[in-house]
PDB file of C-alpha atoms in Angstrom:
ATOM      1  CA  UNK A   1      44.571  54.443 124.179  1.00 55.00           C
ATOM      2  CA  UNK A   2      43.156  52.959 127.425  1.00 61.00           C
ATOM      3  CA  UNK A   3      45.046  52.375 130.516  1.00 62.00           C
ATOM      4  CA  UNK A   4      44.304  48.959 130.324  1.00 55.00           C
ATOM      5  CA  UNK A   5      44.946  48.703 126.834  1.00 59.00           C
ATOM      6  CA  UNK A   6      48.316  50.547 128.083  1.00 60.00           C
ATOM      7  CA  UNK A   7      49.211  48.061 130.414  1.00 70.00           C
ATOM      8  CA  UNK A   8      48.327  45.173 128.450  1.00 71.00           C
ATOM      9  CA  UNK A   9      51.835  42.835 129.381  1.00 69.00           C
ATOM     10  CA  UNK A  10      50.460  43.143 132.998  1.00 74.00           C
ATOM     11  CA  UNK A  11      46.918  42.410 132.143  1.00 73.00           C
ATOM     12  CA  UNK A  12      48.215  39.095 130.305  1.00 75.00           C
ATOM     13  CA  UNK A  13      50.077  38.295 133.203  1.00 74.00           C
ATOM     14  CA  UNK A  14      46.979  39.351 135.961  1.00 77.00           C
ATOM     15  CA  UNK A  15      44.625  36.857 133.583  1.00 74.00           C
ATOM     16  CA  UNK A  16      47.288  33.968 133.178  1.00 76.00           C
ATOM     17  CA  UNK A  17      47.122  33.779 137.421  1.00 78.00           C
ATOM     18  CA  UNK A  18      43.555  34.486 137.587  1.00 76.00           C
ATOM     19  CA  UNK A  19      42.951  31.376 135.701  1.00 76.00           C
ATOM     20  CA  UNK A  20      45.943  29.377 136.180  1.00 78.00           C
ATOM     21  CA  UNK A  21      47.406  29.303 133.146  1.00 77.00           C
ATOM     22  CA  UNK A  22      51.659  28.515 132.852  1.00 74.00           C
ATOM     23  CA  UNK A  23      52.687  32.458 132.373  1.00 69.00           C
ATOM     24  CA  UNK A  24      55.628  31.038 130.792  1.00 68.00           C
ATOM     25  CA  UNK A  25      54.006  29.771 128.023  1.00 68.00           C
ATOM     26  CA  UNK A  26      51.953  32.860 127.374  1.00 65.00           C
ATOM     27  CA  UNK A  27      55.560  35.218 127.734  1.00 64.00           C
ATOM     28  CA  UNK A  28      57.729  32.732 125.794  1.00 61.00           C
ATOM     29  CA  UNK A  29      55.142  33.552 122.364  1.00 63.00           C
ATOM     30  CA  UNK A  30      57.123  35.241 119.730  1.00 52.00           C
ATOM     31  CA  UNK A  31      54.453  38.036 119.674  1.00 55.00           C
ATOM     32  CA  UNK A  32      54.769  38.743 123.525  1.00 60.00           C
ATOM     33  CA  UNK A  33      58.680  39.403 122.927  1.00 67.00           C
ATOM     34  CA  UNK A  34      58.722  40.890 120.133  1.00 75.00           C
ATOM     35  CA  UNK A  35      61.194  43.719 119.675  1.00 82.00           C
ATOM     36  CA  UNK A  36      60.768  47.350 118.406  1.00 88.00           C
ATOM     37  CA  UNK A  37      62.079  48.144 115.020  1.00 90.00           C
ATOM     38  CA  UNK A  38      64.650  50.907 115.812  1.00 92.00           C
ATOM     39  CA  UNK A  39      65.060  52.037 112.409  1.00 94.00           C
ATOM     40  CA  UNK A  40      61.478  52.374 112.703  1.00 94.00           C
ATOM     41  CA  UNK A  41      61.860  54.773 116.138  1.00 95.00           C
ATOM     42  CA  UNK A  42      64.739  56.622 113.974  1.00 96.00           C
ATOM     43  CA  UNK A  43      62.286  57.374 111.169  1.00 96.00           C
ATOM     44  CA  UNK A  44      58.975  58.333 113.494  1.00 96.00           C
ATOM     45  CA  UNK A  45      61.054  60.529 115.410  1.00 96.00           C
ATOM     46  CA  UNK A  46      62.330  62.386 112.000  1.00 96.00           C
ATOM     47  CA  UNK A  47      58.509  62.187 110.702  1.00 95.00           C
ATOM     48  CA  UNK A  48      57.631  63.558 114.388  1.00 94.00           C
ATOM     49  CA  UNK A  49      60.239  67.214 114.147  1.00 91.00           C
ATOM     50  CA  UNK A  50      58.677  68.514 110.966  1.00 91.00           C
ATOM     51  CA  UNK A  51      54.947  69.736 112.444  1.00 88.00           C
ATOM     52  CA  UNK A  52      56.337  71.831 115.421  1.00 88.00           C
ATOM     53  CA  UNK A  53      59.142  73.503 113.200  1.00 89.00           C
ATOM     54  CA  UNK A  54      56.639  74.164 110.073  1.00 90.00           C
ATOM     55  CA  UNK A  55      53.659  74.365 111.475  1.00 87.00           C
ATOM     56  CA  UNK A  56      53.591  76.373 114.585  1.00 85.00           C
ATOM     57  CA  UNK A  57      56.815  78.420 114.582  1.00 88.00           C
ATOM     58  CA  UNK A  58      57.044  79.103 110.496  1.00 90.00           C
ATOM     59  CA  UNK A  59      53.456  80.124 110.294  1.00 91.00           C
ATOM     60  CA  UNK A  60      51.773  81.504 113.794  1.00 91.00           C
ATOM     61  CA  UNK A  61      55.321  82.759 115.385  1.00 88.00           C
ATOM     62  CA  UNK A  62      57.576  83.438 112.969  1.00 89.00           C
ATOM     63  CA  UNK A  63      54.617  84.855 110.771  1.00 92.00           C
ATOM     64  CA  UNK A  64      53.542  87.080 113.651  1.00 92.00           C
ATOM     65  CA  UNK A  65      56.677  88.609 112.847  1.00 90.00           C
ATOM     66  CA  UNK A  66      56.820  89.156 109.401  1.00 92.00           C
ATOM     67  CA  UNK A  67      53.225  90.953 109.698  1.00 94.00           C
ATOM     68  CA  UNK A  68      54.286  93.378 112.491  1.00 94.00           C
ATOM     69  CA  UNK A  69      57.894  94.670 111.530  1.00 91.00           C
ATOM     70  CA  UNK A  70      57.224  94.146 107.376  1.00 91.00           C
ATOM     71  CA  UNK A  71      53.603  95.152 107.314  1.00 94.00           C
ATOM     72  CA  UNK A  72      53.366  97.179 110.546  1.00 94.00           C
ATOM     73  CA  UNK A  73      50.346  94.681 111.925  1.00 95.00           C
ATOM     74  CA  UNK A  74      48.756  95.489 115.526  1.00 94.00           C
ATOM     75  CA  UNK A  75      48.577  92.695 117.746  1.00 93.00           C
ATOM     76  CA  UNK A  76      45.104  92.422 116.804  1.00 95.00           C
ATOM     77  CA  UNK A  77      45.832  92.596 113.348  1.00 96.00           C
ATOM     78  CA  UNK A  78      47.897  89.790 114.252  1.00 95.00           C
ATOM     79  CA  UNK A  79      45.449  87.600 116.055  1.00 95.00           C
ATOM     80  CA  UNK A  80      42.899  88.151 113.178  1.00 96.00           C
ATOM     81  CA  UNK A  81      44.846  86.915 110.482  1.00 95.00           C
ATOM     82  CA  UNK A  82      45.749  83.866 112.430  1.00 95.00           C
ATOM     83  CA  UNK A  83      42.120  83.248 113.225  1.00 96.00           C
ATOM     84  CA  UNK A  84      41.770  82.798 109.345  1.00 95.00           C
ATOM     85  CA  UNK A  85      44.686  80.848 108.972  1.00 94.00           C
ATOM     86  CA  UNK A  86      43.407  78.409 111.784  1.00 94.00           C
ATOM     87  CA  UNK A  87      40.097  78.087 109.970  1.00 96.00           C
ATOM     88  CA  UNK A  88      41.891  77.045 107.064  1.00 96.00           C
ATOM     89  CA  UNK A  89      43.990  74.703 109.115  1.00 94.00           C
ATOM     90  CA  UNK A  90      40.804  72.979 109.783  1.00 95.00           C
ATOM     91  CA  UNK A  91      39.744  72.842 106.265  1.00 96.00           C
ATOM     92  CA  UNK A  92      42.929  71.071 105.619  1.00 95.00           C
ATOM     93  CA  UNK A  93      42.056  68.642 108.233  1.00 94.00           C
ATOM     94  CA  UNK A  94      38.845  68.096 107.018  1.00 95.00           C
ATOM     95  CA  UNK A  95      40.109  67.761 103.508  1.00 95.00           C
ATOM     96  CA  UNK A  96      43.066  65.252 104.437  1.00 94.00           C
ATOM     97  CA  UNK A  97      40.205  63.160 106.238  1.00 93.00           C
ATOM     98  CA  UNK A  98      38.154  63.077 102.910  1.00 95.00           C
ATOM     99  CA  UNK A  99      40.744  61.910 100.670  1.00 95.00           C
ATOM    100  CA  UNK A 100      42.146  59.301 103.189  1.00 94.00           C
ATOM    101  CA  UNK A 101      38.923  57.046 101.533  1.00 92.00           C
ATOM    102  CA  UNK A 102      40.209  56.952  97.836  1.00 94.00           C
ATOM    103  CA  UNK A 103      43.700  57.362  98.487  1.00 94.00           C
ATOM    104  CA  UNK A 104      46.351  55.458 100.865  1.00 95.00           C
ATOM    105  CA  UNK A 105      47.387  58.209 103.374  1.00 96.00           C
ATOM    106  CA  UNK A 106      51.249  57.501 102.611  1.00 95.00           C
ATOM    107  CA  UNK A 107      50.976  58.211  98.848  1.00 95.00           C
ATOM    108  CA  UNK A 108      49.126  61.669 100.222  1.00 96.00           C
ATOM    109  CA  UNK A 109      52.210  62.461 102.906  1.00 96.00           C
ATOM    110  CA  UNK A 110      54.298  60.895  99.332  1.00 96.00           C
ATOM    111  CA  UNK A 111      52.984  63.715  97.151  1.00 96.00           C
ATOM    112  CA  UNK A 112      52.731  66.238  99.755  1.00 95.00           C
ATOM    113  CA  UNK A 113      56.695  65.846 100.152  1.00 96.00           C
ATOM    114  CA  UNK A 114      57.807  65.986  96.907  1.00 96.00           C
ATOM    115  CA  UNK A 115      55.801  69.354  95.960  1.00 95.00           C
ATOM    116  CA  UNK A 116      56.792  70.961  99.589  1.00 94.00           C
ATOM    117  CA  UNK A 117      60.558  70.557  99.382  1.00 95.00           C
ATOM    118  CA  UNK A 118      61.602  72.432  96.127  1.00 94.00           C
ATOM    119  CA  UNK A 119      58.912  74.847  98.193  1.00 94.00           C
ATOM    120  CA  UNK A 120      60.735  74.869 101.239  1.00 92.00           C
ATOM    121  CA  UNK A 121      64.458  75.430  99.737  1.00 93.00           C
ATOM    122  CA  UNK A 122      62.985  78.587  98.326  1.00 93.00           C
ATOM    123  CA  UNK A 123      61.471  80.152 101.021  1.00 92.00           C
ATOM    124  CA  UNK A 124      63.633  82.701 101.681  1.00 91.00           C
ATOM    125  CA  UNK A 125      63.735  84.071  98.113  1.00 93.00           C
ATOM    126  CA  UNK A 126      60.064  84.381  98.815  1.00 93.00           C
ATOM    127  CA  UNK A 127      60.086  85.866 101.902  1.00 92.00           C
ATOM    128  CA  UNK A 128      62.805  88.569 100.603  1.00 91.00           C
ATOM    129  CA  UNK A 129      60.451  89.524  97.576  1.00 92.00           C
ATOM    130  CA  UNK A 130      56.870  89.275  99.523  1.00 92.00           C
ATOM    131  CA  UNK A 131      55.753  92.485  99.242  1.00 91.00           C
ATOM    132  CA  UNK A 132      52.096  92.451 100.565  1.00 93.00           C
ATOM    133  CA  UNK A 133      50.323  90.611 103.818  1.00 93.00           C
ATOM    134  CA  UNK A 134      47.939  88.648 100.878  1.00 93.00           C
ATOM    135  CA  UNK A 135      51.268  87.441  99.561  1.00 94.00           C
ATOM    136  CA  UNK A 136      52.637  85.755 102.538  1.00 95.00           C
ATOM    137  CA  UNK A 137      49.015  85.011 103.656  1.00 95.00           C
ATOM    138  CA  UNK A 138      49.557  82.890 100.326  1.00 95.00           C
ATOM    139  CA  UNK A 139      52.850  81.250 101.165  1.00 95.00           C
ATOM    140  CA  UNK A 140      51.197  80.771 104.641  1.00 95.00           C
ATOM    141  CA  UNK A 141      48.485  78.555 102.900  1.00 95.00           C
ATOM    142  CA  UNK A 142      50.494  77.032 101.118  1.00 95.00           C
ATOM    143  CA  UNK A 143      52.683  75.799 103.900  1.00 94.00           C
ATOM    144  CA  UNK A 144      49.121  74.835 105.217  1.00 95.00           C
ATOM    145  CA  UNK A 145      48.312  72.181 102.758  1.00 94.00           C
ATOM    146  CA  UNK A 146      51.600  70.995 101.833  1.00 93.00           C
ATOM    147  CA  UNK A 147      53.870  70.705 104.870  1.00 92.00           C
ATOM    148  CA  UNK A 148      55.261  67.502 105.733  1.00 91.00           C
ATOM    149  CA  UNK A 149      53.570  66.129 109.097  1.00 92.00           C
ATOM    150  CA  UNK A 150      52.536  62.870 110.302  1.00 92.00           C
ATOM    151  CA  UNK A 151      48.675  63.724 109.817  1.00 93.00           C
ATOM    152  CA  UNK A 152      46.777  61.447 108.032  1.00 93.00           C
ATOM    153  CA  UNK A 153      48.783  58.135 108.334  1.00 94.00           C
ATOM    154  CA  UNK A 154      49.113  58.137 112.015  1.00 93.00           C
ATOM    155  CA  UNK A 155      47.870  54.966 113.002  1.00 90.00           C
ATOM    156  CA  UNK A 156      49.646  53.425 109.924  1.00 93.00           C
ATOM    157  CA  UNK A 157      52.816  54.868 111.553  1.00 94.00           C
ATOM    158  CA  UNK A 158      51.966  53.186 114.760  1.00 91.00           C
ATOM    159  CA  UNK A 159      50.588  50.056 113.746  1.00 89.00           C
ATOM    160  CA  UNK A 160      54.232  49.262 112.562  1.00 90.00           C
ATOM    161  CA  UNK A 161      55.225  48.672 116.597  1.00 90.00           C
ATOM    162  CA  UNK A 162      54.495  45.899 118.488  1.00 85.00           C
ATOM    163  CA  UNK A 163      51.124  45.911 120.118  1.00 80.00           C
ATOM    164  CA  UNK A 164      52.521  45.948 123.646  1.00 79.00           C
ATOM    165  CA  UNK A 165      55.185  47.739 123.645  1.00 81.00           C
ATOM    166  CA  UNK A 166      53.236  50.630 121.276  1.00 84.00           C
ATOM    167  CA  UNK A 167      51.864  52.687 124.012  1.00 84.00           C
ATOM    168  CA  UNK A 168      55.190  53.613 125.290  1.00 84.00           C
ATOM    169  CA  UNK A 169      56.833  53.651 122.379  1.00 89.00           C
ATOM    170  CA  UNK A 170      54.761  56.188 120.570  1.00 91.00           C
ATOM    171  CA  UNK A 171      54.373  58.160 123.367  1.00 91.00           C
ATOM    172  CA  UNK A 172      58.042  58.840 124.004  1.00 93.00           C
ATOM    173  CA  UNK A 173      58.912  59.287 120.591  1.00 94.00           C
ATOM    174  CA  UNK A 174      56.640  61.997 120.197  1.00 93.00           C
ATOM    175  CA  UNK A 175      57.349  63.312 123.396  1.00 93.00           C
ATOM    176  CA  UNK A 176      61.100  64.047 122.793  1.00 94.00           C
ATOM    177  CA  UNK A 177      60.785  65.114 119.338  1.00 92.00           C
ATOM    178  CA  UNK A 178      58.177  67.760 120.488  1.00 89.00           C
ATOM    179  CA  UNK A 179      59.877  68.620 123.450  1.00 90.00           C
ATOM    180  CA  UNK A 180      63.763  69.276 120.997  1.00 89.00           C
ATOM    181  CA  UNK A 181      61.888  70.624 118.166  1.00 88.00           C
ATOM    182  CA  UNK A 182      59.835  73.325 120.161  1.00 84.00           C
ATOM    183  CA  UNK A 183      62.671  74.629 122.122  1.00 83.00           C
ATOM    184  CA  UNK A 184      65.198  74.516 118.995  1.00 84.00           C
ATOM    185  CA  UNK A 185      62.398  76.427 116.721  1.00 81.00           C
ATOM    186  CA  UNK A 186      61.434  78.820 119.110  1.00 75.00           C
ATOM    187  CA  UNK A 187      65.168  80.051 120.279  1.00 77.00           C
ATOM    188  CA  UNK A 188      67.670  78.696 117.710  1.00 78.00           C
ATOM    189  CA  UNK A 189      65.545  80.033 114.412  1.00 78.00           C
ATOM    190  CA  UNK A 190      65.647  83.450 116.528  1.00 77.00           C
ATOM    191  CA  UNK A 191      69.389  83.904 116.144  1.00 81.00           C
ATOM    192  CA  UNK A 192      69.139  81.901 112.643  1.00 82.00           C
ATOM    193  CA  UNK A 193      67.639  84.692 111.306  1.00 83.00           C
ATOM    194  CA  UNK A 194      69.303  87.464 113.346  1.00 81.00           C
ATOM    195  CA  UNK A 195      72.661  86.563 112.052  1.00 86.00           C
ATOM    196  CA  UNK A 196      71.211  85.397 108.419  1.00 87.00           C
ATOM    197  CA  UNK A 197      68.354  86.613 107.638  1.00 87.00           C
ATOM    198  CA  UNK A 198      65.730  84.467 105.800  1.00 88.00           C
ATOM    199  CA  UNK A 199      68.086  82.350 104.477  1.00 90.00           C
ATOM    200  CA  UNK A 200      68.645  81.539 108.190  1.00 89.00           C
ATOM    201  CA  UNK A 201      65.821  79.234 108.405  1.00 90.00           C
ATOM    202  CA  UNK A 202      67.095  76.971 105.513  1.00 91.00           C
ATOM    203  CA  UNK A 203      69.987  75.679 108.240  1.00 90.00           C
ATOM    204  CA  UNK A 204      66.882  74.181 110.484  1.00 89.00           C
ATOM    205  CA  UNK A 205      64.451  73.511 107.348  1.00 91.00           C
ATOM    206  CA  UNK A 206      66.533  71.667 104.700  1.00 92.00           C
ATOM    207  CA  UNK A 207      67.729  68.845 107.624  1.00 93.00           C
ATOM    208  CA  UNK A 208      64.160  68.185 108.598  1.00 94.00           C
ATOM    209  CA  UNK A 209      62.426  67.878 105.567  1.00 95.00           C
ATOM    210  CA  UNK A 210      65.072  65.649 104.224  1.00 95.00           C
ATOM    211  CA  UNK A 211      65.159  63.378 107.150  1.00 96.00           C
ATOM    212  CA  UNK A 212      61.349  63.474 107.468  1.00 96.00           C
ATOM    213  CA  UNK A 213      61.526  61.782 103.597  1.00 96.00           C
ATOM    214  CA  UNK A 214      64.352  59.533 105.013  1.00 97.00           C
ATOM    215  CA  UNK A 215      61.726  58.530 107.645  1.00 96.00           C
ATOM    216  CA  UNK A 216      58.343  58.514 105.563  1.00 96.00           C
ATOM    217  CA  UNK A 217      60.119  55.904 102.803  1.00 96.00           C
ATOM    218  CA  UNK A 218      61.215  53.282 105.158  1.00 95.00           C
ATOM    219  CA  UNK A 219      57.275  53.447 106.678  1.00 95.00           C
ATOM    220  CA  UNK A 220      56.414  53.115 102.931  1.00 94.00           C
ATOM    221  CA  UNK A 221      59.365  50.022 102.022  1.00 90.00           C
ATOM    222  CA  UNK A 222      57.861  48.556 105.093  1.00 86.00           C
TER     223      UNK A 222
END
């Protein structure tokens, strides 16, 4: 968004003396005051941990390691298989863009919930029993397509906060939940898995997928 679409209380003000107009009128309006829905925070903040947690530690870090100590990958090895993955990242993108013109964007993030939580809880059985790079590069897609994330009904998720306080709200919301999720993924998930294995992961994966559904249903009851 725009700066001055950022700062649009103190453009309203700025206009109201430029003109003359009573401020107080203009700031007394129900839609000038109107307050944030904090159940609505809550649940963007929950919708907010899932990408950093599934989508770049699970499949580019944590991934990284599967290939090099279960499948003896070279660094290069490494970066070549994420290259592919990334290109199907895009594709996913692309794809999610697409369908966002025959179907509502929260019935996609609906669907793509439901199918990526039984997923989820058995991900370490999977990872215990992969036995080739294709078959994680297969889990790896499917984490791809089906993760929970935010992506496509962003601006649905936003449009739910008042116009001027959005900016800031959006912002900080997504700014804290990147900011705990990265540093929890990429150091707690370490020793997760150091003390329990695969099964380690469930303690950080089962609370966010279940509290990104909490999350995604009140943007859908509202």
């Amino acid at each position: 968004e725009t700066a001055d679409y950022a700062d649009a209380k103190q453009e309203i003000i700025r206009l109201c003396n430029k003109f003359n107009i009573n401020k107080e009128e203009v700031t007394a309006k129900l839609w000038f005051k109107e307050a944030i829905n904090k159940k609505l925070v809550m649940s963007l903040f929950f919708i907010q941990l899932a990408c950093p947690v599934y989508h770049l530690y699970f499949l580019y870090i944590h991934g990284a390691n599967v290939l090099k100590n279960s499948f003896n990958y070279t660094a290069t090895q490494v970066i070549n298989h994420n290259f592919i993955l990334s290109l199907f990242d895009l594709s996913s993108v692309i794809m999610m863009t697409c369908l966002v013109r025959y179907i509502n964007p929260l019935k996609i993030l609906k669907i793509k919930w439901f199918i990526s939580v039984p997923f989820f809880f058995s991900i370490p059985f999977l990872l215990n029993n992969v036995s080739s790079p294709l078959e994680f590069a297969f889990i790896q897609l499917f984490v791809i397509f089906f993760m929970p994330s935010e992506f496509p009904a962003v601006p649905i998720f936003y449009k739910a906060f008042p116009v001027l306080k959005r900016f800031t709200s959006v912002c900080l919301i997504f700014a804290i939940s990147r900011a705990l999720m990265y540093l929890v993924s990429s150091f707690g998930i370490a020793y997760l898995i150091k003390f329990y294995g695969n099964y380690g992961l469930l303690i950080l994966f089962i609370p966010v997928i279940l509290l990104y559904g909490w999350g995604l249903f009140n943007f859908i009851r509202y």
